Amino acid sequence: MSILSVLVKAIVGGVAVVGFAALGTAGHPKRFAGLFAAAPSVALASLAMTVALKGPAATVPYAQGMLIGSAGMLAYCLLSLYLIDRLHALAGSILSWLAWLAVAGGLYLALER
Amino acid sequence: MMDSEQLLEDDHEPVGFDWSKLSKASLGEVAIRFVFGATIALIAAVVAHFFGAKAGGLFLAFPAVLPATLTLIERKEGTTKAWADASGGALGAVGLAAFALTASLLLRWNPVAALLLALLAWALVAAGLYFLFRVTSLFLKQDQLVAKRR
């Protein structure tokens, strides 16, 4: 893994996030716009770059890991719904990272053993 | 605090895109999203290098940008709109799983087609669930289940 390839992945990932975020900003009603908050922006950019750099077979485990991570993303969104209503957006959305960590990390450890 | 009447009013808006809203987004907001997106892509690559590709892949579905997005929405439009955005995000997350499953099954066959079909799977599942929840009373049930009782 060269530093250059990591930097290119980071820049392409950032650009993809800005692109999908634009759809979320312009979209209405808000629940529909929220779909783009969980768009595969970083995933699309990273998987495409990995295919280009390492080939499709080496990219498959990234996608498998992402499948586990997406269970964490669902847990994150559900907990953030509960917490935003009680703690406001900043504290609620940051604390909800714990749900991602517990579900994605727990599933990863359980499935990889 | 979430306002159920405001939420109901918002839910009745027609689905679409108002591109004029993009001109109201500040350069700072765009920069924050870029930095969070770039950082998580960087973390995924570094984790993959040290702990394996599957561990790195976990971070392709990490909600890195959501705290910034939800906080910006709350500041501009209130807590109810931030809640609604997170509510849509939960459906998008199911679509994210469809994206990852499609990609992992098809990448070896044809990587370009796999990523395009994975993106299509995300769009179909996320939008399909949204319209299912919208035309049934599932959004209302979800709100009643999770919202603070008052």
GROMACS .gro file of C-alpha atoms in nm, chain A residues 81 85-86, chain B residues 2 83 142-150:
model
   14
   81LEU     CA    1  -3.331   0.851   1.650
   85ASP     CA    2  -3.496   1.342   2.058
   86ARG     CA    3  -3.349   1.337   2.409
  115MET     CA    4  -3.922   1.621   1.798
  196TRP     CA    5  -3.470   1.338   1.340
  255GLN     CA    6  -4.161   0.396   1.411
  256ASP     CA    7  -4.207   0.749   1.550
  257GLN     CA    8  -4.443   0.627   1.823
  258LEU     CA    9  -4.200   0.351   1.917
  259VAL     CA   10  -3.885   0.564   1.942
  260ALA     CA   11  -3.994   0.920   2.019
  261LYS     CA   12  -3.993   1.053   2.373
  262ARG     CA   13  -4.339   1.032   2.526
  263ARG     CA   14  -4.481   1.368   2.624
   0.00000   0.00000   0.00000
